[in-house]
Amino acid sequence: MSKNATLEINGQKYEFPLVTGTENEVAIDIKDLRAVTGGVTTIDPGYKNTGSCESSITFLDGEKGILRYRGYSIEELAEKADFLEVAYLLIFGELPTQEELDKFKKDICDQSIVDEDIRKIVDAFPKSAHPMGVISSLTSALTSFNPSSVNVDSKEDMYKAIVKILGKFPVLVAWTLRKKQGLPLDYGDCSLGYVENTYKMMFKQPNKDYTTNEVVINALNKLLILHADHEQNCSTSTVRIVGSSHAGLFASLSAGISALWGPLHGGANQAVLEMLEAIKEDGGDTKKYMAKAKDKDDPFRLMGFGHRVYKNFDPRAKIIKKAADDVLEQLGVEDPILDIAKGLEKEALNDSYFVDRKLYPNVDFYSGIIYRAMGIPTDMFTVMFALGRLPGWIAQWREMRLRKEPIGRPRQLYVGETQRAFKPMSKR
Ligand code: CMC
């Protein structure tokens, strides 16, 4: 293959180098485009064709349905690893040794205490507040309680900031839920694993002993791993671009949480369950909703379907669908919503509208059904996604800072008014 791409503008030819990734993906390096062409820019709404960075964290092949973290397949990690091991892998690049993992866990635990004044902030939110707004605000508030900025050239400083947020975030998640439910805000038990401790902090009743539920903890571990990173998606790109201005880690993460909230991104898991509920309430007529999704005059979309990158299948959805079946069976839960979901999936996979547009169930289509079986309230689903995505955001922020990437600042093509004279009030 040629090492260059040729671009011709008004008869003038320009050469741009081709760069190849480790999985043989090819990109045209247009870093010098504006300089050599005298200001010609590219336009790519939604960045459908634009690579914003080079990254060694996550590989995704949307055509083949491949997802790997640092080279390890998502299927293998979901089956064999623990969420904290995966977090370590994503952030530092290698699976931890037992010693490294033990230290990581201890350091996270040591940093999990949240300033008591944060309780006052939690208390100030109305119970009706959406948990994503609360958790984004609390993550941002952490900046005020930890004002010294991270020296990214210091390994120790960087590590401390990372274990700090990994320690405090589950506490904030639990407090967000407990405030809504009117339960006392408390801490967990560091002798438990990270996932189980988070679950206990969320659900422990003040008047009852906590008892473990292995099925729930295993399923949660799997779900968090499947959500842990997904290369340059909307929230991750947000974290990287906010961090590129050298705003701190917590501020960058808070921005990422806000980006995740939208129903086209992480908020889809809540939207899917609400959609399935609505179909059930409406008599379970899936065909009616299929027709709505296909009607161009109707804004309704089949939530949990379609993906910007996966044009074959979402490998995470495959694993989650099976996990949903297992969890419901193991917990003895019979959920009519699952039948509606399966019915919709079957219809969509045989419908030319969905087939032609390569719209398949995504990660969020079945995750809500498992969360519901675990007793997690619907408006907390996206918070659970954020809990899973946290290590990915941290890894991407760290990579961006260590690579000393420039501030993110896209160009535009101006299509507004050309210069005109100021119009006095009397003439408007
Ligand atoms: N229901 C009905 N039609 C759809 C859907 C859907 N869920 N998704 C896409 N389409 C149609 C869309 O109308 C368009 O049709 P046409 O070509 O006739 O105009 C075509 O498919 C392409 O859609 P697009 O919006 O240009 O595709 P995109 O890559 O910009 O959007 C998406 C991807 C995920 C935002 C979109 O598929 C969608 O809105 N899905 C529903 C929300 C959802 O489940 N989001 C979760 C994504 S996975 C979790 C995460 O990591 O964020």
CSV table of C-alpha atoms and ligand atoms in Angstrom, one decimal:
chain,number,residue,atom,x,y,z
A,1,MET,CA,0.0,0.0,0.0
A,2,SER,CA,1.2,3.5,-0.8
A,3,LYS,CA,2.5,5.4,2.2
A,4,ASN,CA,0.7,8.6,1.3
A,5,ALA,CA,-2.7,9.8,0.4
A,6,THR,CA,-3.0,12.4,-2.3
A,7,LEU,CA,-5.5,15.2,-2.1
A,8,GLU,CA,-6.2,17.5,-5.1
A,9,ILE,CA,-7.8,20.9,-4.6
A,10,ASN,CA,-8.2,23.2,-7.6
A,11,GLY,CA,-5.6,21.2,-9.6
A,12,GLN,CA,-3.0,21.4,-6.8
A,13,LYS,CA,-1.9,18.1,-5.3
A,14,TYR,CA,-1.0,17.6,-1.7
A,15,GLU,CA,0.5,14.5,-0.1
A,16,PHE,CA,-0.4,13.3,3.4
A,17,PRO,CA,1.2,10.4,5.2
A,18,LEU,CA,-0.8,7.3,6.0
A,19,VAL,CA,-0.4,5.9,9.5
A,20,THR,CA,-1.2,2.3,10.4
A,21,GLY,CA,-2.2,1.1,13.8
A,22,THR,CA,-1.2,-2.2,15.4
A,23,GLU,CA,-4.4,-3.8,14.2
A,24,ASN,CA,-3.7,-2.5,10.6
A,25,GLU,CA,-6.2,0.2,10.7
A,26,VAL,CA,-5.2,3.0,8.4
A,27,ALA,CA,-5.6,6.7,9.0
A,28,ILE,CA,-4.6,9.8,6.9
A,29,ASP,CA,-2.5,12.1,9.0
A,30,ILE,CA,-3.9,15.6,8.2
A,31,LYS,CA,-2.1,17.5,11.0
A,32,ASP,CA,-0.5,19.8,8.4
A,33,LEU,CA,-3.6,20.2,6.2
A,34,ARG,CA,-4.3,23.8,7.0
A,35,ALA,CA,-0.7,24.8,6.9
A,36,VAL,CA,0.1,23.4,3.5
A,37,THR,CA,-3.3,24.2,1.8
A,38,GLY,CA,-3.5,27.8,3.2
A,39,GLY,CA,-6.4,27.2,5.5
A,40,VAL,CA,-8.5,24.4,4.0
A,41,THR,CA,-10.2,22.5,6.8
A,42,THR,CA,-12.3,19.3,7.0
A,43,ILE,CA,-15.9,19.0,8.0
A,44,ASP,CA,-17.2,15.9,9.8
A,45,PRO,CA,-20.3,16.5,12.0
A,46,GLY,CA,-20.4,13.9,14.9
A,47,TYR,CA,-16.7,13.1,14.1
A,48,LYS,CA,-17.9,10.0,12.1
A,49,ASN,CA,-14.6,9.8,10.3
A,50,THR,CA,-12.3,11.7,12.5
A,51,GLY,CA,-9.7,10.0,14.8
A,52,SER,CA,-9.0,12.4,17.6
A,53,CYS,CA,-6.0,10.7,19.1
A,54,GLU,CA,-3.8,7.6,19.0
A,55,SER,CA,-4.6,5.3,21.9
A,56,SER,CA,-3.3,2.0,23.2
A,57,ILE,CA,-6.2,1.3,25.6
A,58,THR,CA,-9.2,-0.2,23.8
A,59,PHE,CA,-9.5,-1.8,20.3
A,60,LEU,CA,-12.9,-2.0,18.7
A,61,ASP,CA,-13.8,-3.5,15.3
A,62,GLY,CA,-17.4,-2.5,14.6
A,63,GLU,CA,-17.7,-4.7,11.6
A,64,LYS,CA,-16.5,-7.8,13.2
A,65,GLY,CA,-18.0,-7.1,16.7
A,66,ILE,CA,-14.6,-7.2,18.4
A,67,LEU,CA,-13.9,-5.4,21.7
A,68,ARG,CA,-10.6,-5.7,23.5
A,69,TYR,CA,-9.1,-3.9,26.5
A,70,ARG,CA,-5.3,-3.7,26.2
A,71,GLY,CA,-5.4,-6.7,23.9
A,72,TYR,CA,-7.6,-8.9,26.1
A,73,SER,CA,-11.0,-9.9,24.7
A,74,ILE,CA,-14.0,-8.6,26.5
A,75,GLU,CA,-15.5,-12.1,26.5
A,76,GLU,CA,-12.5,-13.5,28.4
A,77,LEU,CA,-12.3,-10.6,30.8
A,78,ALA,CA,-16.0,-10.8,31.6
A,79,GLU,CA,-15.6,-14.5,32.3
A,80,LYS,CA,-12.4,-14.6,34.2
A,81,ALA,CA,-11.5,-11.2,35.7
A,82,ASP,CA,-12.5,-9.1,38.6
A,83,PHE,CA,-13.6,-5.5,38.0
A,84,LEU,CA,-10.7,-4.0,39.9
A,85,GLU,CA,-8.2,-6.1,38.0
A,86,VAL,CA,-9.8,-4.8,34.8
A,87,ALA,CA,-9.6,-1.2,36.1
A,88,TYR,CA,-5.9,-1.7,36.8
A,89,LEU,CA,-5.4,-3.2,33.4
A,90,LEU,CA,-7.1,-0.3,31.6
A,91,ILE,CA,-5.4,2.4,33.6
A,92,PHE,CA,-1.8,1.0,33.9
A,93,GLY,CA,-1.7,-1.2,30.8
A,94,GLU,CA,-1.1,-4.7,32.3
A,95,LEU,CA,-3.0,-7.1,34.5
A,96,PRO,CA,-1.8,-6.7,38.1
A,97,THR,CA,0.1,-9.3,40.0
A,98,GLN,CA,-1.5,-10.4,43.2
A,99,GLU,CA,0.8,-8.1,45.1
A,100,GLU,CA,-0.1,-5.1,42.9
A,101,LEU,CA,-3.8,-5.8,43.1
A,102,ASP,CA,-3.7,-6.1,46.9
A,103,LYS,CA,-1.9,-2.8,47.2
A,104,PHE,CA,-4.3,-1.2,44.7
A,105,LYS,CA,-7.2,-2.4,46.7
A,106,LYS,CA,-5.8,-1.2,50.0
A,107,ASP,CA,-4.8,2.2,48.6
A,108,ILE,CA,-8.3,2.6,47.2
A,109,CYS,CA,-9.8,1.7,50.5
A,110,ASP,CA,-7.5,4.1,52.4
A,111,GLN,CA,-8.7,6.9,50.1
A,112,SER,CA,-12.4,6.1,50.3
A,113,ILE,CA,-13.3,8.4,53.2
A,114,VAL,CA,-15.3,11.4,51.9
A,115,ASP,CA,-15.2,14.7,53.7
A,116,GLU,CA,-18.1,15.0,56.1
A,117,ASP,CA,-19.1,18.3,54.6
A,118,ILE,CA,-20.0,16.5,51.4
A,119,ARG,CA,-23.0,15.1,53.3
A,120,LYS,CA,-24.3,18.6,53.6
A,121,ILE,CA,-24.2,18.9,49.8
A,122,VAL,CA,-25.9,15.6,49.4
A,123,ASP,CA,-28.6,16.7,51.9
A,124,ALA,CA,-29.2,19.9,49.9
A,125,PHE,CA,-30.5,18.0,46.8
A,126,PRO,CA,-34.2,17.4,46.6
A,127,LYS,CA,-35.1,13.7,46.7
A,128,SER,CA,-36.6,14.2,43.3
A,129,ALA,CA,-33.2,15.1,41.8
A,130,HIS,CA,-32.0,12.8,39.0
A,131,PRO,CA,-29.1,10.7,40.4
A,132,MET,CA,-26.9,11.5,37.3
A,133,GLY,CA,-27.2,15.3,38.1
A,134,VAL,CA,-26.4,14.6,41.7
A,135,ILE,CA,-23.4,12.3,41.0
A,136,SER,CA,-22.0,14.7,38.4
A,137,SER,CA,-22.2,17.6,40.9
A,138,LEU,CA,-20.7,15.6,43.7
A,139,THR,CA,-17.8,14.5,41.5
A,140,SER,CA,-17.2,18.1,40.6
A,141,ALA,CA,-17.5,19.1,44.3
A,142,LEU,CA,-14.6,16.7,45.1
A,143,THR,CA,-12.4,19.2,43.4
A,144,SER,CA,-13.2,21.8,46.1
A,145,PHE,CA,-12.3,19.4,48.8
A,146,ASN,CA,-9.0,18.3,47.0
A,147,PRO,CA,-7.9,21.6,45.5
A,148,SER,CA,-4.3,20.9,44.8
A,149,SER,CA,-3.9,20.0,41.2
A,150,VAL,CA,-2.3,16.8,40.1
A,151,ASN,CA,1.3,17.0,38.9
A,152,VAL,CA,1.0,14.7,36.0
A,153,ASP,CA,4.8,14.3,35.7
A,154,SER,CA,4.8,12.7,39.2
A,155,LYS,CA,3.9,9.0,39.1
A,156,GLU,CA,3.1,9.2,42.8
A,157,ASP,CA,0.7,12.2,42.4
A,158,MET,CA,-1.1,10.6,39.5
A,159,TYR,CA,-1.5,7.3,41.3
A,160,LYS,CA,-2.9,9.1,44.4
A,161,ALA,CA,-5.5,11.0,42.4
A,162,ILE,CA,-6.5,7.7,40.7
A,163,VAL,CA,-7.0,5.7,43.9
A,164,LYS,CA,-8.7,8.7,45.5
A,165,ILE,CA,-11.5,8.8,42.9
A,166,LEU,CA,-11.8,5.1,42.7
A,167,GLY,CA,-12.2,5.0,46.5
A,168,LYS,CA,-14.6,7.9,46.8
A,169,PHE,CA,-16.8,7.4,43.7
A,170,PRO,CA,-18.7,4.3,45.0
A,171,VAL,CA,-19.4,6.1,48.3
A,172,LEU,CA,-20.9,9.0,46.3
A,173,VAL,CA,-22.9,6.5,44.2
A,174,ALA,CA,-24.3,4.9,47.4
A,175,TRP,CA,-25.0,8.2,49.1
A,176,THR,CA,-26.9,9.4,45.9
A,177,LEU,CA,-29.1,6.4,46.1
A,178,ARG,CA,-29.6,6.4,49.9
A,179,LYS,CA,-30.5,10.1,50.0
A,180,LYS,CA,-33.2,9.4,47.5
A,181,GLN,CA,-34.5,6.5,49.6
A,182,GLY,CA,-34.2,8.4,52.9
A,183,LEU,CA,-31.6,5.9,54.3
A,184,PRO,CA,-28.6,6.9,56.5
A,185,LEU,CA,-25.4,7.7,54.6
A,186,ASP,CA,-22.8,5.3,55.6
A,187,TYR,CA,-19.5,3.6,54.6
A,188,GLY,CA,-19.0,0.1,53.5
A,189,ASP,CA,-16.6,-2.6,54.5
A,190,CYS,CA,-13.1,-2.7,53.0
A,191,SER,CA,-12.7,-6.4,53.7
A,192,LEU,CA,-15.2,-7.0,50.9
A,193,GLY,CA,-14.3,-6.9,47.2
A,194,TYR,CA,-14.7,-3.5,45.4
A,195,VAL,CA,-18.0,-4.5,43.7
A,196,GLU,CA,-19.5,-6.2,46.7
A,197,ASN,CA,-18.6,-3.3,49.0
A,198,THR,CA,-20.3,-0.9,46.6
A,199,TYR,CA,-23.4,-3.1,46.5
A,200,LYS,CA,-23.4,-3.3,50.3
A,201,MET,CA,-23.0,0.5,50.7
A,202,MET,CA,-25.9,1.0,48.3
A,203,PHE,CA,-28.4,-1.5,49.8
A,204,LYS,CA,-27.5,-2.3,53.4
A,205,GLN,CA,-30.6,-1.7,55.6
A,206,PRO,CA,-29.9,0.0,59.0
A,207,ASN,CA,-32.0,-2.6,60.9
A,208,LYS,CA,-30.8,-5.8,59.1
A,209,ASP,CA,-27.5,-7.7,58.7
A,210,TYR,CA,-26.1,-7.6,55.2
A,211,THR,CA,-26.1,-11.0,53.5
A,212,THR,CA,-24.2,-11.6,50.3
A,213,ASN,CA,-25.8,-12.7,47.1
A,214,GLU,CA,-23.2,-14.3,44.9
A,215,VAL,CA,-25.4,-14.3,41.8
A,216,VAL,CA,-26.0,-10.5,42.0
A,217,ILE,CA,-22.3,-9.7,42.8
A,218,ASN,CA,-21.1,-11.9,39.9
A,219,ALA,CA,-23.5,-10.3,37.5
A,220,LEU,CA,-22.7,-6.8,38.7
A,221,ASN,CA,-18.9,-7.6,38.3
A,222,LYS,CA,-19.6,-8.7,34.7
A,223,LEU,CA,-21.7,-5.7,33.8
A,224,LEU,CA,-19.2,-3.2,35.2
A,225,ILE,CA,-16.4,-4.9,33.2
A,226,LEU,CA,-18.5,-4.7,30.0
A,227,HIS,CA,-19.0,-1.0,30.5
A,228,ALA,CA,-15.4,-0.2,31.6
A,229,ASP,CA,-14.2,1.4,28.4
A,230,HIS,CA,-15.3,1.9,24.8
A,231,GLU,CA,-12.6,4.0,23.2
A,232,GLN,CA,-13.5,7.5,22.0
A,233,ASN,CA,-17.3,7.6,22.7
A,234,CYS,CA,-19.1,10.8,23.6
A,235,SER,CA,-18.3,10.8,27.4
A,236,THR,CA,-14.7,9.7,27.0
A,237,SER,CA,-14.1,12.3,24.3
A,238,THR,CA,-15.6,14.8,26.7
A,239,VAL,CA,-13.2,13.7,29.5
A,240,ARG,CA,-10.2,13.9,27.2
A,241,ILE,CA,-11.2,17.3,25.7
A,242,VAL,CA,-11.9,18.8,29.1
A,243,GLY,CA,-8.7,17.4,30.5
A,244,SER,CA,-6.8,18.7,27.5
A,245,SER,CA,-7.3,22.2,28.9
A,246,HIS,CA,-5.4,20.9,32.0
A,247,ALA,CA,-8.6,21.1,34.1
A,248,GLY,CA,-8.3,18.5,36.9
A,249,LEU,CA,-9.2,14.9,36.9
A,250,PHE,CA,-12.4,15.2,39.0
A,251,ALA,CA,-13.6,18.2,36.9
A,252,SER,CA,-13.0,16.2,33.7
A,253,LEU,CA,-14.8,13.2,35.1
A,254,SER,CA,-17.8,15.3,36.1
A,255,ALA,CA,-18.1,16.5,32.5
A,256,GLY,CA,-17.9,13.0,31.3
A,257,ILE,CA,-20.7,12.0,33.6
A,258,SER,CA,-22.9,14.8,32.2
A,259,ALA,CA,-22.1,13.6,28.7
A,260,LEU,CA,-23.0,10.0,29.6
A,261,TRP,CA,-26.4,11.1,30.9
A,262,GLY,CA,-28.0,11.7,27.5
A,263,PRO,CA,-30.4,9.0,26.2
A,264,LEU,CA,-28.4,8.6,23.0
A,265,HIS,CA,-25.5,7.5,25.1
A,266,GLY,CA,-25.5,5.9,28.6
A,267,GLY,CA,-28.9,7.3,29.5
A,268,ALA,CA,-30.3,4.7,27.0
A,269,ASN,CA,-30.3,2.0,29.7
A,270,GLN,CA,-33.0,4.0,31.6
A,271,ALA,CA,-34.8,4.9,28.4
A,272,VAL,CA,-34.9,1.2,27.3
A,273,LEU,CA,-36.6,0.1,30.5
A,274,GLU,CA,-39.0,3.0,30.4
A,275,MET,CA,-39.8,2.1,26.8
A,276,LEU,CA,-40.4,-1.6,27.6
A,277,GLU,CA,-42.6,-0.6,30.6
A,278,ALA,CA,-44.6,1.7,28.3
A,279,ILE,CA,-45.1,-1.1,25.8
A,280,LYS,CA,-46.2,-3.4,28.5
A,281,GLU,CA,-48.7,-0.8,29.9
A,282,ASP,CA,-50.0,-0.3,26.3
A,283,GLY,CA,-50.9,-3.9,26.0
A,284,GLY,CA,-47.6,-5.3,24.8
A,285,ASP,CA,-48.1,-4.5,21.2
A,286,THR,CA,-44.5,-4.5,20.0
A,287,LYS,CA,-45.6,-4.1,16.3
A,288,LYS,CA,-47.0,-0.7,17.1
A,289,TYR,CA,-43.7,0.5,18.5
A,290,MET,CA,-41.8,-1.0,15.6
A,291,ALA,CA,-43.9,1.1,13.3
A,292,LYS,CA,-43.4,4.2,15.4
A,293,ALA,CA,-39.6,3.7,15.3
A,294,LYS,CA,-39.7,3.4,11.5
A,295,ASP,CA,-41.9,6.5,11.0
A,296,LYS,CA,-39.8,9.4,10.0
A,297,ASP,CA,-42.5,11.8,11.3
A,298,ASP,CA,-42.3,10.3,14.7
A,299,PRO,CA,-39.3,11.2,17.0
A,300,PHE,CA,-39.6,7.8,18.7
A,301,ARG,CA,-36.5,5.6,18.4
A,302,LEU,CA,-36.2,2.0,19.5
A,303,MET,CA,-34.0,2.6,22.5
A,304,GLY,CA,-31.2,0.1,23.0
A,305,PHE,CA,-30.9,-0.3,19.2
A,306,GLY,CA,-28.2,0.9,16.9
A,307,HIS,CA,-24.6,2.0,17.5
A,308,ARG,CA,-22.3,4.5,15.9
A,309,VAL,CA,-19.5,2.0,15.5
A,310,TYR,CA,-21.0,-1.6,15.7
A,311,LYS,CA,-22.6,-2.3,12.4
A,312,ASN,CA,-22.9,-6.1,12.9
A,313,PHE,CA,-23.5,-6.8,16.5
A,314,ASP,CA,-22.4,-5.4,19.9
A,315,PRO,CA,-20.3,-8.1,21.6
A,316,ARG,CA,-21.3,-6.7,25.0
A,317,ALA,CA,-25.0,-7.1,24.2
A,318,LYS,CA,-24.4,-10.8,23.4
A,319,ILE,CA,-22.8,-11.4,26.8
A,320,ILE,CA,-25.4,-9.3,28.7
A,321,LYS,CA,-28.4,-11.1,27.0
A,322,LYS,CA,-27.1,-14.4,28.3
A,323,ALA,CA,-26.4,-12.9,31.7
A,324,ALA,CA,-29.9,-11.6,31.9
A,325,ASP,CA,-31.3,-15.0,31.2
A,326,ASP,CA,-29.0,-16.6,33.9
A,327,VAL,CA,-29.6,-13.9,36.5
A,328,LEU,CA,-33.4,-14.0,36.2
A,329,GLU,CA,-33.4,-17.7,36.4
A,330,GLN,CA,-31.0,-17.9,39.3
A,331,LEU,CA,-32.9,-15.3,41.2
A,332,GLY,CA,-36.2,-16.9,40.3
A,333,VAL,CA,-37.5,-13.7,38.8
A,334,GLU,CA,-40.1,-13.9,36.1
A,335,ASP,CA,-40.2,-10.6,34.3
A,336,PRO,CA,-42.7,-10.0,31.5
A,337,ILE,CA,-40.4,-7.1,30.4
A,338,LEU,CA,-37.8,-9.7,29.3
A,339,ASP,CA,-40.3,-11.3,27.0
A,340,ILE,CA,-41.2,-8.0,25.5
A,341,ALA,CA,-37.5,-7.3,24.9
A,342,LYS,CA,-37.0,-10.6,23.3
A,343,GLY,CA,-40.0,-10.1,21.1
A,344,LEU,CA,-38.9,-6.7,20.0
A,345,GLU,CA,-35.4,-8.0,19.2
A,346,LYS,CA,-36.7,-10.8,17.1
A,347,GLU,CA,-39.0,-8.5,15.1
A,348,ALA,CA,-36.2,-5.9,14.6
A,349,LEU,CA,-33.7,-8.5,13.4
A,350,ASN,CA,-36.2,-9.6,10.7
A,351,ASP,CA,-37.3,-6.1,9.7
A,352,SER,CA,-35.7,-4.6,6.6
A,353,TYR,CA,-35.6,-1.1,8.1
A,354,PHE,CA,-33.4,-2.3,10.9
A,355,VAL,CA,-31.5,-4.8,8.8
A,356,ASP,CA,-30.7,-2.3,6.1
A,357,ARG,CA,-29.5,0.3,8.6
A,358,LYS,CA,-27.5,-2.3,10.5
A,359,LEU,CA,-29.3,-1.6,13.7
A,360,TYR,CA,-28.7,-4.3,16.3
A,361,PRO,CA,-29.3,-4.4,20.1
A,362,ASN,CA,-26.6,-2.6,21.9
A,363,VAL,CA,-25.1,-3.0,25.4
A,364,ASP,CA,-28.0,-1.1,27.0
A,365,PHE,CA,-30.8,-3.2,25.6
A,366,TYR,CA,-30.6,-5.9,28.2
A,367,SER,CA,-28.6,-4.3,31.0
A,368,GLY,CA,-31.6,-2.6,32.6
A,369,ILE,CA,-33.4,-5.9,32.9
A,370,ILE,CA,-30.5,-7.3,35.1
A,371,TYR,CA,-30.3,-4.1,37.1
A,372,ARG,CA,-34.0,-4.3,37.7
A,373,ALA,CA,-33.8,-7.9,38.9
A,374,MET,CA,-31.0,-6.8,41.3
A,375,GLY,CA,-33.4,-4.2,42.8
A,376,ILE,CA,-31.6,-1.2,41.4
A,377,PRO,CA,-34.0,1.7,40.7
A,378,THR,CA,-34.4,2.7,37.0
A,379,ASP,CA,-33.1,6.2,37.4
A,380,MET,CA,-29.8,4.7,38.9
A,381,PHE,CA,-29.1,2.6,35.8
A,382,THR,CA,-27.0,5.3,34.2
A,383,VAL,CA,-25.1,5.9,37.4
A,384,MET,CA,-24.2,2.2,37.4
A,385,PHE,CA,-22.9,2.7,33.8
A,386,ALA,CA,-20.8,5.6,35.1
A,387,LEU,CA,-19.4,3.4,37.9
A,388,GLY,CA,-18.3,0.9,35.3
A,389,ARG,CA,-17.0,3.5,32.9
A,390,LEU,CA,-14.9,5.3,35.6
A,391,PRO,CA,-11.7,3.3,35.0
A,392,GLY,CA,-12.0,3.8,31.3
A,393,TRP,CA,-12.3,7.6,31.7
A,394,ILE,CA,-9.4,7.6,34.1
A,395,ALA,CA,-7.2,5.6,31.7
A,396,GLN,CA,-8.1,7.8,28.8
A,397,TRP,CA,-7.4,11.0,30.8
A,398,ARG,CA,-4.1,9.6,32.0
A,399,GLU,CA,-3.1,8.6,28.5
A,400,MET,CA,-4.0,12.0,27.1
A,401,ARG,CA,-2.0,13.8,29.8
A,402,LEU,CA,1.1,11.5,29.6
A,403,ARG,CA,1.2,11.9,25.8
A,404,LYS,CA,1.1,15.7,26.4
A,405,GLU,CA,-1.7,16.0,23.8
A,406,PRO,CA,-2.5,19.6,22.7
A,407,ILE,CA,-5.7,21.3,23.9
A,408,GLY,CA,-8.8,19.9,22.0
A,409,ARG,CA,-10.1,22.7,19.8
A,410,PRO,CA,-12.0,21.7,16.6
A,411,ARG,CA,-12.4,24.1,13.6
A,412,GLN,CA,-15.6,25.0,12.0
A,413,LEU,CA,-16.9,26.1,8.6
A,414,TYR,CA,-18.6,29.4,9.2
A,415,VAL,CA,-22.0,29.7,7.3
A,416,GLY,CA,-23.4,32.8,9.0
A,417,GLU,CA,-23.8,36.5,8.0
A,418,THR,CA,-20.8,38.2,6.4
A,419,GLN,CA,-19.8,41.6,7.8
A,420,ARG,CA,-22.6,44.1,8.1
A,421,ALA,CA,-23.1,47.5,9.8
A,422,PHE,CA,-24.7,47.7,13.2
A,423,LYS,CA,-28.5,48.3,13.0
A,424,PRO,CA,-29.8,51.0,15.4
A,425,MET,CA,-32.8,50.0,17.6
A,426,SER,CA,-35.1,52.2,15.6
A,427,LYS,CA,-34.4,50.2,12.4
A,428,ARG,CA,-34.8,46.6,13.6
B,1,CMC,N1,-34.5,3.4,16.2
B,1,CMC,C1,-34.9,3.7,14.9
B,1,CMC,N2,-34.1,4.2,14.0
B,1,CMC,C2,-32.8,4.3,14.2
B,1,CMC,C3,-32.3,4.0,15.5
B,1,CMC,C4,-33.2,3.5,16.5
B,1,CMC,N3,-32.7,3.2,17.7
B,1,CMC,N4,-31.0,4.3,15.5
B,1,CMC,C5,-30.7,4.7,14.3
B,1,CMC,N5,-31.8,4.8,13.5
B,1,CMC,C6,-31.9,5.2,12.1
B,1,CMC,C7,-31.8,6.7,11.9
B,1,CMC,O1,-33.1,7.3,12.0
B,1,CMC,C8,-31.1,6.8,10.6
B,1,CMC,O2,-32.1,6.5,9.6
B,1,CMC,P1,-32.0,7.3,8.2
B,1,CMC,O3,-30.7,6.8,7.6
B,1,CMC,O4,-33.2,6.7,7.4
B,1,CMC,O5,-32.1,8.7,8.4
B,1,CMC,C9,-30.1,5.6,10.6
B,1,CMC,O6,-30.7,4.7,11.5
B,1,CMC,C10,-28.7,6.0,11.1
B,1,CMC,O7,-28.9,6.6,12.4
B,1,CMC,P2,-27.9,7.7,13.0
B,1,CMC,O8,-28.7,8.5,14.0
B,1,CMC,O9,-27.4,8.5,11.8
B,1,CMC,O10,-26.8,6.9,13.5
B,1,CMC,P3,-25.7,7.4,14.6
B,1,CMC,O11,-24.5,6.5,14.4
B,1,CMC,O12,-25.5,8.8,14.5
B,1,CMC,O13,-26.4,7.1,16.0
B,1,CMC,C11,-27.1,6.0,18.0
B,1,CMC,C12,-26.1,6.0,16.8
B,1,CMC,C13,-26.7,5.0,19.1
B,1,CMC,C14,-27.1,7.4,18.7
B,1,CMC,C15,-28.6,5.7,17.5
B,1,CMC,O14,-28.5,4.4,16.9
B,1,CMC,C16,-29.6,5.8,18.5
B,1,CMC,O15,-30.2,6.9,18.8
B,1,CMC,N6,-30.0,4.6,19.2
B,1,CMC,C17,-30.9,4.6,20.3
B,1,CMC,C18,-30.2,5.1,21.6
B,1,CMC,C19,-29.3,4.1,22.2
B,1,CMC,O16,-29.7,2.9,22.3
B,1,CMC,N7,-28.1,4.5,22.6
B,1,CMC,C20,-27.2,3.7,23.3
B,1,CMC,C21,-25.9,3.5,22.5
B,1,CMC,S1,-24.9,2.1,23.2
B,1,CMC,C22,-24.4,2.8,24.7
B,1,CMC,C23,-23.3,3.8,24.7
B,1,CMC,O17,-22.2,3.3,24.7
B,1,CMC,O18,-23.6,5.0,24.6
